[in-house]
Amino acid sequence: GEDVEQSLFLSVREGDSSVINCTYTDSSSTYLYWYKQEPGAGLQLLTYIFSNMDMKQDQRLTVLLNKKDKHLSLRIADTQTGDSAIYFCAESSGNTGKLIFGQGTTLQVKP
Amino acid sequence: GAGVSQSPSNKVTEKGKDVELRCDPISGHTALYWYRQSLGQGLEFLIYFQGNSAPDKSGLPSDRFSAERTGGSVSTLTIQRTQQEDSAVYLCASSRTVATNEKLFFGSGTQLSVL
């Protein structure tokens, strides 16, 4: 079945780069997503990547996709304290907008 | 509305009682999703609605859970005879369609605590 796995916690210093990793199982996923959840708030889409792409860059965010290994990563350059949140990786299921989410990675940014 | 609205934001109930959670999607969004977020469990898909099509109920954990969407807009998630393991944050999301590249907009969730 579909499954998405993430490490649960990452701690970095302000100004460093953060790399959050994710593995997924559904090779037919058309899109893969990164969502951010700040305390007490709903999830917010950060970025997504089409499955035929290897990389997508959006300002401080870089998404890398290794389709062969079913591995997705999110790199945040020059991490700021405002980046502290839970980051969820998600894959699309079938031909619908239904998303399968990972457990979320809590990013802690120390000043 | 400006965003997805959920009510109540917090609900405390006693084991065995029924609860209803409400979601107001963004106006014009045809797809509506319910997810459950439990501590350490990530987001668990529950159900989604797309227009007038039959809903995908494949994620509902038991027959105590049901949901409806009236008039293609507001949705209500009902949990009957609540159990302590139902305690979680229930998140609603909507999107324009169910196309695979559609962005989901999430509400802030309802924190359900079953005592």
GROMACS .gro file of C-alpha atoms in nm:
model
  226
    1GLY     CA    1   0.000   0.000   0.000
    2GLU     CA    2   0.093   0.364  -0.006
    3ASP     CA    3   0.331   0.478   0.264
    4VAL     CA    4   0.537   0.790   0.326
    5GLU     CA    5   0.819   0.795   0.580
    6GLN     CA    6   1.005   1.087   0.734
    7SER     CA    7   1.245   1.134   1.018
    8LEU     CA    8   1.066   1.293   1.312
    9PHE     CA    9   1.304   1.565   1.425
   10LEU     CA   10   1.577   1.795   1.293
   11SER     CA   11   1.762   2.065   1.481
   12VAL     CA   12   1.979   2.328   1.308
   13ARG     CA   13   2.137   2.662   1.391
   14GLU     CA   14   2.005   2.982   1.242
   15GLY     CA   15   2.178   3.055   0.913
   16ASP     CA   16   2.260   2.690   0.841
   17SER     CA   17   2.092   2.483   0.571
   18SER     CA   18   1.825   2.231   0.669
   19VAL     CA   19   1.762   1.913   0.476
   20ILE     CA   20   1.446   1.717   0.543
   21ASN     CA   21   1.420   1.374   0.386
   22CYS     CA   22   1.126   1.161   0.284
   23THR     CA   23   1.072   0.823   0.122
   24TYR     CA   24   0.754   0.711  -0.047
   25THR     CA   25   0.626   0.389  -0.198
   26ASP     CA   26   0.376   0.473  -0.472
   27SER     CA   27   0.578   0.495  -0.794
   28SER     CA   28   0.269   0.613  -0.981
   29SER     CA   29   0.245   0.935  -0.778
   30THR     CA   30   0.225   1.221  -1.021
   31TYR     CA   31   0.315   1.495  -0.778
   32LEU     CA   32   0.501   1.509  -0.450
   33TYR     CA   33   0.445   1.785  -0.201
   34TRP     CA   34   0.592   1.963   0.097
   35TYR     CA   35   0.353   2.119   0.345
   36LYS     CA   36   0.441   2.330   0.650
   37GLN     CA   37   0.246   2.341   0.973
   38GLU     CA   38   0.313   2.617   1.223
   39PRO     CA   39   0.194   2.578   1.584
   40GLY     CA   40  -0.184   2.598   1.615
   41ALA     CA   41  -0.234   2.638   1.242
   42GLY     CA   42  -0.344   2.424   0.952
   43LEU     CA   43  -0.108   2.299   0.685
   44GLN     CA   44   0.021   2.532   0.419
   45LEU     CA   45   0.156   2.417   0.085
   46LEU     CA   46   0.523   2.512   0.051
   47THR     CA   47   0.608   2.361  -0.282
   48TYR     CA   48   0.548   2.061  -0.504
   49ILE     CA   49   0.735   1.879  -0.774
   50PHE     CA   50   0.611   1.692  -1.078
   51SER     CA   51   0.735   1.334  -1.087
   52ASN     CA   52   0.928   1.377  -1.414
   53MET     CA   53   1.147   1.647  -1.260
   54ASP     CA   54   1.465   1.595  -1.060
   55MET     CA   55   1.485   1.931  -0.895
   56LYS     CA   56   1.282   2.239  -0.829
   57GLN     CA   57   1.407   2.561  -0.674
   58ASP     CA   58   1.191   2.830  -0.522
   59GLN     CA   59   1.382   3.108  -0.343
   60ARG     CA   60   1.534   2.947  -0.031
   61LEU     CA   61   1.369   2.612  -0.100
   62THR     CA   62   1.519   2.335  -0.313
   63VAL     CA   63   1.334   2.010  -0.373
   64LEU     CA   64   1.526   1.709  -0.498
   65LEU     CA   65   1.350   1.399  -0.630
   66ASN     CA   66   1.518   1.064  -0.687
   67LYS     CA   67   1.243   0.867  -0.851
   68LYS     CA   68   1.448   0.550  -0.877
   69ASP     CA   69   1.499   0.539  -0.500
   70LYS     CA   70   1.160   0.702  -0.426
   71HIS     CA   71   1.337   0.964  -0.220
   72LEU     CA   72   1.236   1.326  -0.183
   73SER     CA   73   1.418   1.598   0.004
   74LEU     CA   74   1.355   1.959   0.098
   75ARG     CA   75   1.651   2.189   0.151
   76ILE     CA   76   1.598   2.522   0.323
   77ALA     CA   77   1.889   2.759   0.274
   78ASP     CA   78   1.982   3.016   0.540
   79THR     CA   79   1.733   2.869   0.787
   80GLN     CA   80   1.560   3.127   1.006
   81THR     CA   81   1.383   3.092   1.341
   82GLY     CA   82   1.057   3.155   1.156
   83ASP     CA   83   1.115   2.832   0.969
   84SER     CA   84   1.059   2.635   1.290
   85ALA     CA   85   0.754   2.418   1.218
   86ILE     CA   86   0.649   2.067   1.124
   87TYR     CA   87   0.717   1.977   0.762
   88PHE     CA   88   0.506   1.712   0.592
   89CYS     CA   89   0.596   1.523   0.281
   90ALA     CA   90   0.299   1.395   0.077
   91GLU     CA   91   0.237   1.194  -0.236
   92SER     CA   92  -0.069   1.206  -0.456
   93SER     CA   93  -0.274   0.889  -0.467
   94GLY     CA   94  -0.406   0.771  -0.800
   95ASN     CA   95  -0.561   1.030  -1.026
   96THR     CA   96  -0.715   1.235  -0.749
   97GLY     CA   97  -0.610   1.511  -0.517
   98LYS     CA   98  -0.612   1.267  -0.225
   99LEU     CA   99  -0.276   1.299  -0.054
  100ILE     CA  100  -0.092   1.046   0.160
  101PHE     CA  101   0.116   1.226   0.421
  102GLY     CA  102   0.422   1.129   0.618
  103GLN     CA  103   0.438   1.166   0.995
  104GLY     CA  104   0.596   1.508   0.971
  105THR     CA  105   0.945   1.632   1.061
  106THR     CA  106   0.970   1.884   1.341
  107LEU     CA  107   1.234   2.144   1.250
  108GLN     CA  108   1.386   2.328   1.542
  109VAL     CA  109   1.597   2.632   1.458
  110LYS     CA  110   1.827   2.752   1.733
  111PRO     CA  111   1.937   3.115   1.736
  112GLY     CA  112  -1.499   3.276   0.244
  113ALA     CA  113  -1.137   3.379   0.264
  114GLY     CA  114  -1.018   3.042   0.386
  115VAL     CA  115  -1.132   2.704   0.511
  116SER     CA  116  -1.320   2.748   0.836
  117GLN     CA  117  -1.367   2.475   1.093
  118SER     CA  118  -1.578   2.471   1.406
  119PRO     CA  119  -1.550   2.424   1.690
  120SER     CA  120  -1.179   2.485   1.728
  121ASN     CA  121  -1.179   2.274   2.044
  122LYS     CA  122  -1.421   2.008   2.159
  123VAL     CA  123  -1.408   1.815   2.484
  124THR     CA  124  -1.652   1.528   2.519
  125GLU     CA  125  -1.715   1.225   2.731
  126LYS     CA  126  -1.655   0.876   2.608
  127GLY     CA  127  -1.968   0.736   2.446
  128LYS     CA  128  -2.111   1.071   2.333
  129ASP     CA  129  -2.160   1.170   1.969
  130VAL     CA  130  -1.982   1.472   1.823
  131GLU     CA  131  -2.023   1.674   1.506
  132LEU     CA  132  -1.740   1.869   1.347
  133ARG     CA  133  -1.810   2.129   1.084
  134CYS     CA  134  -1.611   2.247   0.783
  135ASP     CA  135  -1.682   2.545   0.559
  136PRO     CA  136  -1.464   2.514   0.249
  137ILE     CA  137  -1.346   2.797   0.030
  138SER     CA  138  -1.631   2.917  -0.189
  139GLY     CA  139  -1.626   2.751  -0.529
  140HIS     CA  140  -1.403   2.462  -0.424
  141THR     CA  141  -1.558   2.140  -0.543
  142ALA     CA  142  -1.333   1.900  -0.352
  143LEU     CA  143  -1.336   1.865   0.026
  144TYR     CA  144  -1.116   1.640   0.239
  145TRP     CA  145  -1.109   1.530   0.601
  146TYR     CA  146  -0.785   1.423   0.766
  147ARG     CA  147  -0.703   1.325   1.122
  148GLN     CA  148  -0.379   1.423   1.293
  149SER     CA  149  -0.288   1.217   1.596
  150LEU     CA  150   0.018   1.273   1.810
  151GLY     CA  151   0.313   1.110   1.638
  152GLN     CA  152   0.092   0.960   1.367
  153GLY     CA  153   0.109   1.221   1.094
  154LEU     CA  154  -0.198   1.293   0.888
  155GLU     CA  155  -0.440   1.012   0.826
  156PHE     CA  156  -0.678   1.043   0.531
  157LEU     CA  157  -1.043   0.991   0.627
  158ILE     CA  158  -1.276   1.085   0.342
  159TYR     CA  159  -1.308   1.315   0.045
  160PHE     CA  160  -1.595   1.460  -0.156
  161GLN     CA  161  -1.582   1.573  -0.518
  162GLY     CA  162  -1.886   1.754  -0.651
  163ASN     CA  163  -2.182   1.520  -0.685
  164SER     CA  164  -1.972   1.205  -0.709
  165ALA     CA  165  -1.991   0.937  -0.442
  166PRO     CA  166  -1.741   1.020  -0.166
  167ASP     CA  167  -1.423   0.820  -0.116
  168LYS     CA  168  -1.475   0.681   0.235
  169SER     CA  169  -1.180   0.445   0.226
  170GLY     CA  170  -1.002   0.611   0.517
  171LEU     CA  171  -1.281   0.607   0.773
  172PRO     CA  172  -1.149   0.397   1.063
  173SER     CA  173  -1.481   0.245   1.172
  174ASP     CA  174  -1.855   0.263   1.112
  175ARG     CA  175  -1.878   0.509   1.401
  176PHE     CA  176  -1.740   0.770   1.161
  177SER     CA  177  -1.952   0.928   0.892
  178ALA     CA  178  -1.950   1.249   0.693
  179GLU     CA  179  -2.182   1.435   0.468
  180ARG     CA  180  -2.157   1.738   0.248
  181THR     CA  181  -2.478   1.928   0.195
  182GLY     CA  182  -2.533   2.132  -0.120
  183GLY     CA  183  -2.177   2.075  -0.231
  184SER     CA  184  -2.048   2.316   0.030
  185VAL     CA  185  -2.047   2.270   0.409
  186SER     CA  186  -1.941   1.932   0.543
  187THR     CA  187  -2.007   1.767   0.878
  188LEU     CA  188  -1.797   1.484   1.020
  189THR     CA  189  -1.987   1.284   1.280
  190ILE     CA  190  -1.829   1.049   1.530
  191GLN     CA  191  -2.075   0.832   1.719
  192ARG     CA  192  -2.007   0.675   2.058
  193THR     CA  193  -1.670   0.845   2.085
  194GLN     CA  194  -1.373   0.656   2.224
  195GLN     CA  195  -1.055   0.788   2.381
  196GLU     CA  196  -0.854   0.683   2.076
  197ASP     CA  197  -1.065   0.925   1.869
  198SER     CA  198  -0.883   1.213   2.041
  199ALA     CA  199  -0.695   1.399   1.769
  200VAL     CA  200  -0.696   1.712   1.557
  201TYR     CA  201  -0.944   1.678   1.272
  202LEU     CA  202  -0.837   1.880   0.970
  203CYS     CA  203  -1.050   1.977   0.676
  204ALA     CA  204  -0.912   2.088   0.340
  205SER     CA  205  -1.061   2.198   0.013
  206SER     CA  206  -0.938   2.237  -0.343
  207ARG     CA  207  -1.083   2.361  -0.666
  208THR     CA  208  -1.099   2.009  -0.808
  209VAL     CA  209  -0.952   1.668  -0.733
  210ALA     CA  210  -0.690   1.699  -1.006
  211THR     CA  211  -0.355   1.572  -0.889
  212ASN     CA  212  -0.181   1.908  -0.906
  213GLU     CA  213  -0.443   2.099  -0.717
  214LYS     CA  214  -0.333   2.280  -0.406
  215LEU     CA  215  -0.513   2.182  -0.087
  216PHE     CA  216  -0.610   2.462   0.148
  217PHE     CA  217  -0.636   2.349   0.508
  218GLY     CA  218  -0.839   2.480   0.797
  219SER     CA  219  -0.689   2.519   1.144
  220GLY     CA  220  -0.857   2.203   1.263
  221THR     CA  221  -1.078   2.091   1.549
  222GLN     CA  222  -0.895   1.957   1.852
  223LEU     CA  223  -1.111   1.673   1.985
  224SER     CA  224  -1.048   1.543   2.335
  225VAL     CA  225  -1.244   1.240   2.454
  226LEU     CA  226  -1.231   1.196   2.831
   0.00000   0.00000   0.00000
